[in-house]
Short mmCIF file of C-alpha atoms in Angstrom, two decimals:
data_model
loop_
_atom_site.label_atom_id
_atom_site.label_comp_id
_atom_site.label_asym_id
_atom_site.label_seq_id
_atom_site.Cartn_x
_atom_site.Cartn_y
_atom_site.Cartn_z
CA MET R 49 22.82 -0.43 -1.39
CA ALA R 50 23.11 -3.67 -3.13
CA ALA R 51 23.70 -5.58 0.13
CA ALA R 52 20.82 -3.87 1.47
CA VAL R 53 18.49 -5.10 -1.49
CA THR R 54 19.95 -8.66 -1.17
CA CYS R 55 19.02 -8.54 2.61
CA LEU R 56 15.50 -7.64 1.90
CA LEU R 57 15.16 -10.30 -0.77
CA THR R 58 15.96 -13.14 1.96
CA VAL R 59 13.22 -11.94 4.56
CA ALA R 60 10.20 -14.27 4.67
CA VAL R 61 7.55 -13.81 7.40
CA VAL R 62 4.68 -16.24 8.35
CA LEU R 63 2.07 -14.81 10.53
CA SER R 64 -1.11 -16.16 11.95
CA PRO R 65 -4.10 -13.79 11.14
CA LEU R 66 -5.54 -14.74 14.52
CA LEU R 67 -2.89 -12.58 15.90
CA ALA R 68 -3.23 -9.85 13.48
CA GLY R 69 -4.55 -6.30 14.17
CA GLY R 70 -8.02 -5.65 13.12
CA GLY R 71 -9.28 -9.19 14.01
CA VAL R 72 -10.77 -11.73 11.63
CA ALA R 73 -14.40 -11.63 10.71
CA ALA R 74 -16.94 -13.96 12.16
CA GLY R 75 -17.34 -15.88 8.96
CA GLY R 76 -14.03 -17.71 9.83
CA PRO R 77 -10.36 -17.24 9.86
CA LEU R 78 -8.15 -16.77 6.82
CA SER R 79 -6.02 -19.63 5.74
CA THR R 80 -2.76 -20.49 3.78
CA SER R 81 -4.53 -23.47 2.19
CA PHE R 82 -7.67 -21.81 1.17
CA TYR R 83 -7.27 -22.47 -2.64
CA SER R 84 -5.01 -25.44 -2.36
CA LYS R 85 -7.53 -27.75 -3.84
CA ARG R 86 -9.97 -25.55 -5.79
CA CYS R 87 -7.32 -23.21 -7.31
CA PRO R 88 -3.92 -24.36 -6.77
CA SER R 89 -2.38 -22.15 -9.50
CA VAL R 90 -3.67 -18.91 -8.16
CA GLN R 91 -0.49 -17.76 -6.64
CA GLY R 92 1.49 -18.35 -9.65
CA ILE R 93 -1.03 -16.68 -12.04
CA VAL R 94 -0.82 -13.50 -9.86
CA ARG R 95 2.89 -13.60 -9.60
CA ALA R 96 3.18 -13.86 -13.42
CA GLY R 97 0.72 -11.01 -13.96
CA MET R 98 2.71 -8.78 -11.44
CA ALA R 99 5.89 -9.73 -12.95
CA SER R 100 4.66 -8.58 -16.38
CA ALA R 101 3.27 -5.36 -15.05
CA VAL R 102 6.27 -4.42 -13.04
CA ALA R 103 8.63 -5.38 -16.12
CA ALA R 104 6.48 -2.90 -18.44
CA GLU R 105 6.63 -0.13 -15.68
CA ARG R 106 8.43 -0.40 -12.35
CA ARG R 107 6.13 2.22 -10.73
CA MET R 108 3.21 -0.17 -11.04
CA GLY R 109 4.64 -2.10 -8.23
CA ALA R 110 4.26 0.86 -5.94
CA SER R 111 0.78 1.54 -7.44
CA ILE R 112 -0.59 -1.83 -6.64
CA LEU R 113 0.96 -1.61 -3.18
CA ARG R 114 -0.74 1.66 -2.47
CA MET R 115 -4.12 0.23 -3.79
CA PHE R 116 -4.03 -2.39 -1.37
CA PHE R 117 -3.44 -0.05 1.44
CA HIS R 118 -6.21 2.32 0.43
CA ASP R 119 -8.61 -0.86 0.10
CA CYS R 120 -7.99 -2.26 3.55
CA PHE R 121 -8.25 0.98 5.41
CA VAL R 122 -11.70 1.66 4.17
CA ASN R 123 -13.97 -0.96 5.74
CA GLY R 124 -11.39 -3.70 5.42
CA CYS R 125 -9.53 -5.69 3.01
CA ASP R 126 -12.67 -6.42 0.62
CA ALA R 127 -11.86 -5.19 -2.78
CA SER R 128 -14.24 -2.42 -2.43
CA ILE R 129 -11.94 0.25 -3.92
CA LEU R 130 -12.06 -1.85 -7.27
CA LEU R 131 -16.06 -1.05 -7.72
CA ASP R 132 -16.75 1.33 -10.58
CA ASP R 133 -19.38 4.09 -9.85
CA THR R 134 -22.83 3.27 -11.59
CA PRO R 135 -25.88 5.48 -11.97
CA THR R 136 -27.14 4.20 -8.62
CA PHE R 137 -23.99 3.63 -6.72
CA THR R 138 -20.96 5.80 -5.72
CA GLY R 139 -17.80 4.05 -4.81
CA GLU R 140 -14.46 4.89 -3.70
CA LYS R 141 -12.55 5.59 -6.89
CA ASN R 142 -13.23 9.23 -6.94
CA ALA R 143 -12.96 9.91 -3.23
CA GLY R 144 -10.26 12.59 -2.56
CA PRO R 145 -7.42 10.49 -1.80
CA ASN R 146 -8.09 8.24 -4.80
CA ALA R 147 -9.18 10.25 -7.59
CA ASN R 148 -6.53 10.89 -10.15
CA SER R 149 -4.12 9.10 -7.89
CA VAL R 150 -4.76 5.44 -7.22
CA ARG R 151 -3.97 3.49 -10.58
CA GLY R 152 -3.43 -0.02 -11.90
CA TYR R 153 -7.14 -1.06 -11.65
CA GLU R 154 -6.24 -2.56 -15.32
CA VAL R 155 -3.53 -4.74 -14.03
CA ILE R 156 -5.97 -6.30 -11.63
CA ASP R 157 -8.55 -6.75 -14.20
CA ALA R 158 -6.09 -8.69 -16.20
CA ILE R 159 -4.91 -10.93 -13.42
CA LYS R 160 -8.48 -11.64 -12.60
CA ALA R 161 -9.14 -12.73 -16.14
CA GLN R 162 -6.43 -14.99 -16.03
CA VAL R 163 -7.51 -16.41 -12.70
CA GLU R 164 -11.17 -16.75 -13.92
CA ALA R 165 -9.95 -18.77 -16.92
CA ALA R 166 -8.01 -21.31 -14.60
CA CYS R 167 -10.64 -21.33 -11.82
CA ASN R 168 -14.04 -19.88 -12.50
CA ALA R 169 -15.93 -18.16 -9.72
CA THR R 170 -13.45 -19.32 -7.07
CA VAL R 171 -10.85 -16.68 -6.25
CA SER R 172 -12.02 -13.27 -4.80
CA CYS R 173 -10.64 -9.91 -6.09
CA ALA R 174 -9.74 -9.18 -2.53
CA ASP R 175 -7.35 -12.18 -2.37
CA ILE R 176 -5.90 -11.24 -5.77
CA LEU R 177 -5.21 -7.68 -4.60
CA ALA R 178 -3.55 -8.94 -1.28
CA LEU R 179 -1.19 -11.34 -3.39
CA ALA R 180 -0.46 -8.79 -6.00
CA ALA R 181 0.65 -6.22 -3.43
CA ARG R 182 2.93 -8.87 -1.75
CA ASP R 183 4.48 -9.80 -5.14
CA ALA R 184 4.77 -6.08 -6.12
CA VAL R 185 6.84 -5.54 -3.13
CA ASN R 186 9.10 -8.55 -3.76
CA LEU R 187 9.48 -7.78 -7.32
CA LEU R 188 11.00 -4.47 -6.59
CA GLY R 189 13.46 -6.10 -4.22
CA GLY R 190 11.60 -6.23 -0.99
CA PRO R 191 10.64 -8.94 1.26
CA THR R 192 7.97 -11.71 0.67
CA TRP R 193 5.57 -13.07 3.34
CA THR R 194 2.78 -15.59 3.54
CA VAL R 195 -0.42 -14.12 2.59
CA TYR R 196 -3.41 -15.72 4.24
CA LEU R 197 -6.46 -16.44 2.13
CA GLY R 198 -10.12 -16.58 2.14
CA ARG R 199 -11.37 -13.08 1.90
CA ARG R 200 -14.75 -12.34 -0.10
CA ASP R 201 -15.60 -9.28 -2.24
CA ALA R 202 -17.66 -6.42 -0.70
CA LEU R 203 -21.13 -5.81 -2.23
CA THR R 204 -20.83 -2.06 -1.65
CA ALA R 205 -18.39 0.70 -1.00
CA SER R 206 -18.33 4.00 0.52
CA GLN R 207 -16.86 7.25 -0.84
CA SER R 208 -17.47 8.96 2.50
CA ASP R 209 -15.52 6.42 4.40
CA ALA R 210 -12.63 6.65 1.90
CA ASN R 211 -12.56 10.36 2.51
CA ALA R 212 -12.61 9.84 6.26
CA ASN R 213 -10.29 6.85 6.82
CA LEU R 214 -7.25 7.40 4.73
CA PRO R 215 -4.54 9.55 6.28
CA GLY R 216 -3.53 12.48 4.17
CA PRO R 217 -0.09 13.82 3.19
CA GLY R 218 -0.37 16.68 5.63
CA SER R 219 -1.15 14.43 8.66
CA SER R 220 0.67 15.00 11.94
CA LEU R 221 2.31 12.14 13.92
CA ALA R 222 -0.59 12.15 16.49
CA THR R 223 -3.15 11.61 13.62
CA LEU R 224 -1.06 8.91 11.96
CA VAL R 225 -0.80 7.05 15.24
CA ALA R 226 -4.38 7.18 15.92
CA MET R 227 -5.71 6.32 12.37
CA PHE R 228 -3.50 3.29 12.21
CA GLY R 229 -4.31 2.46 15.92
CA SER R 230 -7.94 2.55 14.91
CA LYS R 231 -7.29 -0.37 12.37
CA GLY R 232 -5.52 -2.38 15.09
CA LEU R 233 -1.91 -1.43 13.94
CA SER R 234 0.69 -0.23 16.38
CA PRO R 235 2.94 2.80 15.90
CA ARG R 236 5.69 0.53 15.00
CA ASP R 237 3.43 -0.97 12.40
CA MET R 238 2.63 2.42 11.15
CA THR R 239 6.32 3.48 10.79
CA ALA R 240 7.16 0.21 8.92
CA LEU R 241 4.12 0.53 6.63
CA SER R 242 5.17 4.01 5.78
CA GLY R 243 8.34 2.63 4.36
CA ALA R 244 6.24 1.73 1.54
CA HIS R 245 7.08 5.36 0.32
CA THR R 246 10.56 4.01 -0.70
CA VAL R 247 9.02 3.47 -4.06
CA GLY R 248 6.62 5.36 -6.29
CA GLN R 249 5.75 8.88 -7.45
CA ALA R 250 3.79 11.70 -5.95
CA ARG R 251 1.70 14.49 -7.53
CA CYS R 252 2.89 18.00 -6.89
CA ALA R 253 -0.45 18.73 -5.22
CA THR R 254 0.36 16.55 -2.48
CA PHE R 255 3.75 17.84 -1.49
CA ARG R 256 3.33 21.53 -2.51
CA ASP R 257 2.88 22.78 1.12
CA ARG R 258 5.64 20.85 2.35
CA ILE R 259 8.28 22.08 0.05
CA ARG R 260 7.25 25.68 0.46
CA ASN R 261 6.06 26.11 4.03
CA ASP R 262 7.71 23.51 6.23
CA ALA R 263 10.73 24.52 8.34
CA ASN R 264 12.04 21.03 8.99
CA ILE R 265 13.11 20.44 5.27
CA ASN R 266 16.65 20.29 3.55
CA ALA R 267 16.76 23.49 1.59
CA THR R 268 18.54 22.01 -1.31
CA PHE R 269 15.93 19.38 -1.52
CA ALA R 270 13.05 21.83 -1.25
CA SER R 271 14.64 23.85 -3.97
CA LEU R 272 15.03 20.91 -6.33
CA ARG R 273 11.32 19.95 -5.82
CA GLN R 274 10.20 23.50 -6.31
CA GLN R 275 11.69 23.50 -9.84
CA THR R 276 8.95 20.97 -11.05
CA CYS R 277 6.30 21.83 -8.57
CA PRO R 278 5.37 25.58 -8.94
CA GLN R 279 3.48 27.63 -6.46
CA ALA R 280 0.39 27.48 -8.63
CA GLY R 281 -0.51 25.04 -11.40
CA GLY R 282 1.38 21.90 -12.24
CA ASP R 283 -0.67 19.81 -9.71
CA ALA R 284 -0.24 16.71 -11.69
CA ALA R 285 3.62 17.08 -12.06
CA LEU R 286 5.41 13.89 -10.62
CA ALA R 287 8.36 13.43 -8.27
CA PRO R 288 10.04 10.31 -6.83
CA ILE R 289 9.02 9.95 -3.27
CA ASP R 290 12.36 8.49 -2.44
CA ALA R 291 15.09 10.68 -4.41
CA GLN R 292 17.83 8.03 -3.74
CA THR R 293 16.39 4.88 -5.13
CA PRO R 294 12.86 5.55 -6.48
CA GLU R 295 12.42 2.04 -8.04
CA ALA R 296 14.07 -0.20 -5.49
CA PHE R 297 12.33 -1.20 -2.26
CA ASP R 298 14.84 -0.50 0.47
CA ASN R 299 15.42 1.31 3.57
CA ALA R 300 16.78 4.61 1.84
CA TYR R 301 13.11 6.29 2.87
CA TYR R 302 14.33 6.37 6.41
CA GLN R 303 17.68 7.87 5.52
CA ASN R 304 15.91 10.43 3.65
CA LEU R 305 14.03 11.33 6.71
CA MET R 306 17.04 11.76 8.91
CA SER R 307 18.28 14.15 6.35
CA ARG R 308 15.04 16.12 6.30
CA GLN R 309 14.17 15.08 2.79
CA GLY R 310 10.87 13.53 3.44
CA LEU R 311 8.67 14.43 0.48
CA PHE R 312 5.42 14.60 2.58
CA HIS R 313 4.78 16.50 5.66
CA SER R 314 3.47 13.14 7.04
CA ASP R 315 6.65 11.45 6.32
CA GLN R 316 8.71 13.90 7.90
CA GLU R 317 6.51 13.69 10.95
CA LEU R 318 8.12 10.39 11.75
CA PHE R 319 11.50 11.96 12.30
CA ASN R 320 10.80 15.30 13.89
CA GLY R 321 11.67 15.09 17.55
CA GLY R 322 8.84 12.69 18.25
CA SER R 323 8.09 8.95 19.46
CA GLN R 324 9.18 7.32 16.11
CA ASP R 325 12.65 8.98 15.89
CA ALA R 326 14.55 6.07 17.35
CA LEU R 327 12.73 3.56 15.26
CA VAL R 328 13.55 5.52 12.06
CA LYS R 329 17.19 5.53 13.06
CA LYS R 330 17.20 1.94 13.35
CA TYR R 331 15.44 1.19 10.07
CA SER R 332 17.86 3.50 8.39
CA GLY R 333 20.71 1.52 9.28
CA ASN R 334 19.19 -1.96 9.40
CA ALA R 335 17.62 -3.08 6.07
CA GLY R 336 16.91 -6.47 7.48
CA MET R 337 14.91 -4.96 10.60
CA PHE R 338 12.86 -2.95 8.25
CA ALA R 339 12.07 -5.77 5.86
CA ALA R 340 11.03 -8.02 8.69
CA ASP R 341 8.91 -5.46 10.31
CA PHE R 342 7.40 -4.30 6.98
CA ALA R 343 6.42 -8.00 6.24
CA LYS R 344 4.79 -8.52 9.54
CA ALA R 345 2.88 -5.25 9.47
CA MET R 346 1.67 -5.98 5.89
CA ALA R 347 0.38 -9.29 7.09
CA ARG R 348 -1.39 -7.67 10.09
CA MET R 349 -2.89 -5.05 7.71
CA GLY R 350 -4.18 -7.82 5.24
CA ALA R 351 -6.18 -9.20 7.88
CA ILE R 352 -8.15 -5.97 8.81
CA SER R 353 -11.88 -6.91 8.92
CA PRO R 354 -12.04 -9.47 5.99
CA LEU R 355 -15.37 -10.67 4.74
CA THR R 356 -15.38 -14.44 5.09
CA GLY R 357 -17.59 -17.48 4.84
CA THR R 358 -20.83 -16.53 3.41
CA GLN R 359 -20.38 -12.81 3.65
CA GLY R 360 -19.94 -10.85 0.48
CA GLU R 361 -19.47 -12.78 -2.73
CA VAL R 362 -16.67 -13.73 -5.24
CA ARG R 363 -17.07 -11.17 -8.02
CA LEU R 364 -16.64 -12.41 -11.59
CA ASN R 365 -15.71 -8.76 -12.61
CA CYS R 366 -13.62 -6.83 -9.96
CA ARG R 367 -15.38 -3.63 -11.18
CA LYS R 368 -18.93 -4.72 -10.45
CA VAL R 369 -20.95 -6.92 -8.22
CA ASN R 370 -22.35 -10.11 -9.62
#
C-alpha cells in the first residue's frame, strides 16, 4: 500500500481545457497564468489553508473534493453551491444531495478571507474551490494536476437543478453513464472520478438499502455495516466509504468493488457484470493508472461550463452575491 501511495504522489497532469468535456464558456478560455500578475500568491494561500484543514481533520479533504463535484455538476463550476439561502433566494445547500451532507463551507470561507487580504476582489470563489479540491486530493496522498483558472462566480443557484443533476447512491450503471455523459465526461472519466470514494465517510441513510437489500454484497461486510446502521433510525451514523484505508487517497476502492464491498449501490454497479468491470480490474491492480486517469478526469470536470470574461462576478464573500 505504501508503494501505491508513493506512486500516486508522483503523478502530475497538464490538460488543456479546450480539450475538456463540457467545453469552455464563450467568455474566454481558462488559463494557467490567469492570476500570475494580479495574485501570484493565490495557489500558495489555498494550499496552506487546505493543509491546515486536513491536518485538523483528514476527512475534510474528502468533503472539499465532494463539494467541488457537487458544484460542477449543477450548472458548471461556478461556486453556486456556496451561496446561502436568503428570504428571496433558495440556493443549493438544502437540496436533497447536499442538505446535512456537504460540509466544509467554513474552510472555503477561511481561505477566501486570506486570499482577499492578499488580492482584494481578484480571485473567484469558483477558482478557490477548484484549487482546494486539487490540494485536498494531493494532501491525502493522491495525484496533483494543473488547475486552469479564470472562472467567475454565479449570481444565482438552483435547488431544483441540484436535485436533478447529482447522481444518487442508488443509481444504476446506465444512469451514471448518462449523467456523467451529459456533462461531457466519458464512462472512463466516470469510473475514475468514482474513485474519490476511496476517502471520506457516508451517512447510514445513503447506504441502508444497499447493506440490507442488495444481493451482490459480501455478507460479512454487510453484517459489519448493519451493526452501526440499523433498519430504522440512525440516519446520521457514519461509516468509511473505503473500509481498507479510509483516509488515504489510493486505489483500494476498486479492490473493495472486486470483493463486493462497495458501500453504495452505485459503487458496486461499476463492478457487477457490466461495461466497467475490466477498467475496475485495471485500476485495482495499477495505482498509477488510476491516479493518472483521475487527475485527467478532474481537469475535465473542472472545465464544465465555467463563467468567464464578463459573465458572473468575483464575489467578495463566497456565501452571497456582491
